[in-house]
């Protein structure tokens, strides 16, 4: 059964601004990990960031960071200083299952 | 370090036929996962293979089957093709079965006519 929920089918952000993409998850496994992947229109799947359930701090990778709230079962992706090349589909993923994705468009 | 490679890149079949898709995992990776991505949708998990054994399966019928070989390369077989099987099939490898990022191939675009 689908365990990942992304409620934003499409998002727009102005270039150089920050944007938050939402993800909630449902698992009874005490040890889990959550991933975010980016899929540009070219189709390749690009790993962005990972958060483990036991990690004490929110994950950060360059302009990408995770707002991880265990009690709310949310793992929102924050992209700072958006660039035109950030326009793509973004997927939140647990071990096997992808969310439905959010299409992000960066406006010049 | 060789990445994940999939073949063929494109394939056209007719309804009722059988198809085999191939995937070579990244060097050092013993786990391969297969996904089906219909146009405009997120990838759907088909199954995962770990050291030649199926390690998990999504909600796909038995006509979707797989193999993993001693060199950890993998095949996805689909029998009795249906029109709805038209999709991008993605293969991903990882060094372990859990909590490891997936390294994806470029996919095989299957069209069923």
Short mmCIF file of C-alpha atoms in Angstrom, two decimals, chain B residues 32-70:
data_model
loop_
_atom_site.label_atom_id
_atom_site.label_comp_id
_atom_site.label_asym_id
_atom_site.label_seq_id
_atom_site.Cartn_x
_atom_site.Cartn_y
_atom_site.Cartn_z
CA UNK B 32 18.31 -4.34 -7.88
CA UNK B 33 14.84 -2.79 -7.86
CA UNK B 34 12.45 -2.42 -10.79
CA UNK B 35 9.85 0.31 -11.23
CA UNK B 36 7.09 1.04 -13.74
CA UNK B 37 6.44 4.70 -14.49
CA UNK B 38 3.38 5.53 -16.55
CA UNK B 39 3.29 8.90 -18.29
CA UNK B 40 2.71 11.71 -15.80
CA UNK B 41 2.82 9.46 -12.75
CA UNK B 42 5.30 8.47 -10.09
CA UNK B 43 7.25 5.22 -10.36
CA UNK B 44 5.44 2.15 -9.06
CA UNK B 45 7.52 -0.49 -7.27
CA UNK B 46 7.45 -3.85 -9.07
CA UNK B 47 9.97 -5.91 -7.09
CA UNK B 48 13.45 -6.00 -5.62
CA UNK B 49 16.12 -8.67 -5.93
CA UNK B 50 18.89 -9.22 -3.42
CA UNK B 51 21.59 -11.79 -4.09
CA UNK B 52 19.46 -13.58 -6.69
CA UNK B 53 16.35 -13.84 -4.49
CA UNK B 54 13.18 -11.75 -4.64
CA UNK B 55 13.26 -9.49 -1.57
CA UNK B 56 9.99 -7.59 -1.90
CA UNK B 57 7.17 -7.17 -4.38
CA UNK B 58 4.67 -4.44 -5.16
CA UNK B 59 1.11 -4.84 -6.37
CA UNK B 60 1.85 -6.37 -9.76
CA UNK B 61 0.40 -9.60 -11.20
CA UNK B 62 2.49 -12.78 -11.60
CA UNK B 63 2.99 -12.14 -15.31
CA UNK B 64 5.63 -9.66 -14.13
CA UNK B 65 8.61 -11.77 -13.14
CA UNK B 66 12.30 -11.24 -12.67
CA UNK B 67 15.70 -12.76 -12.33
CA UNK B 68 18.97 -11.70 -10.81
CA UNK B 69 22.21 -13.31 -11.92
CA UNK B 70 25.40 -14.08 -9.96
#
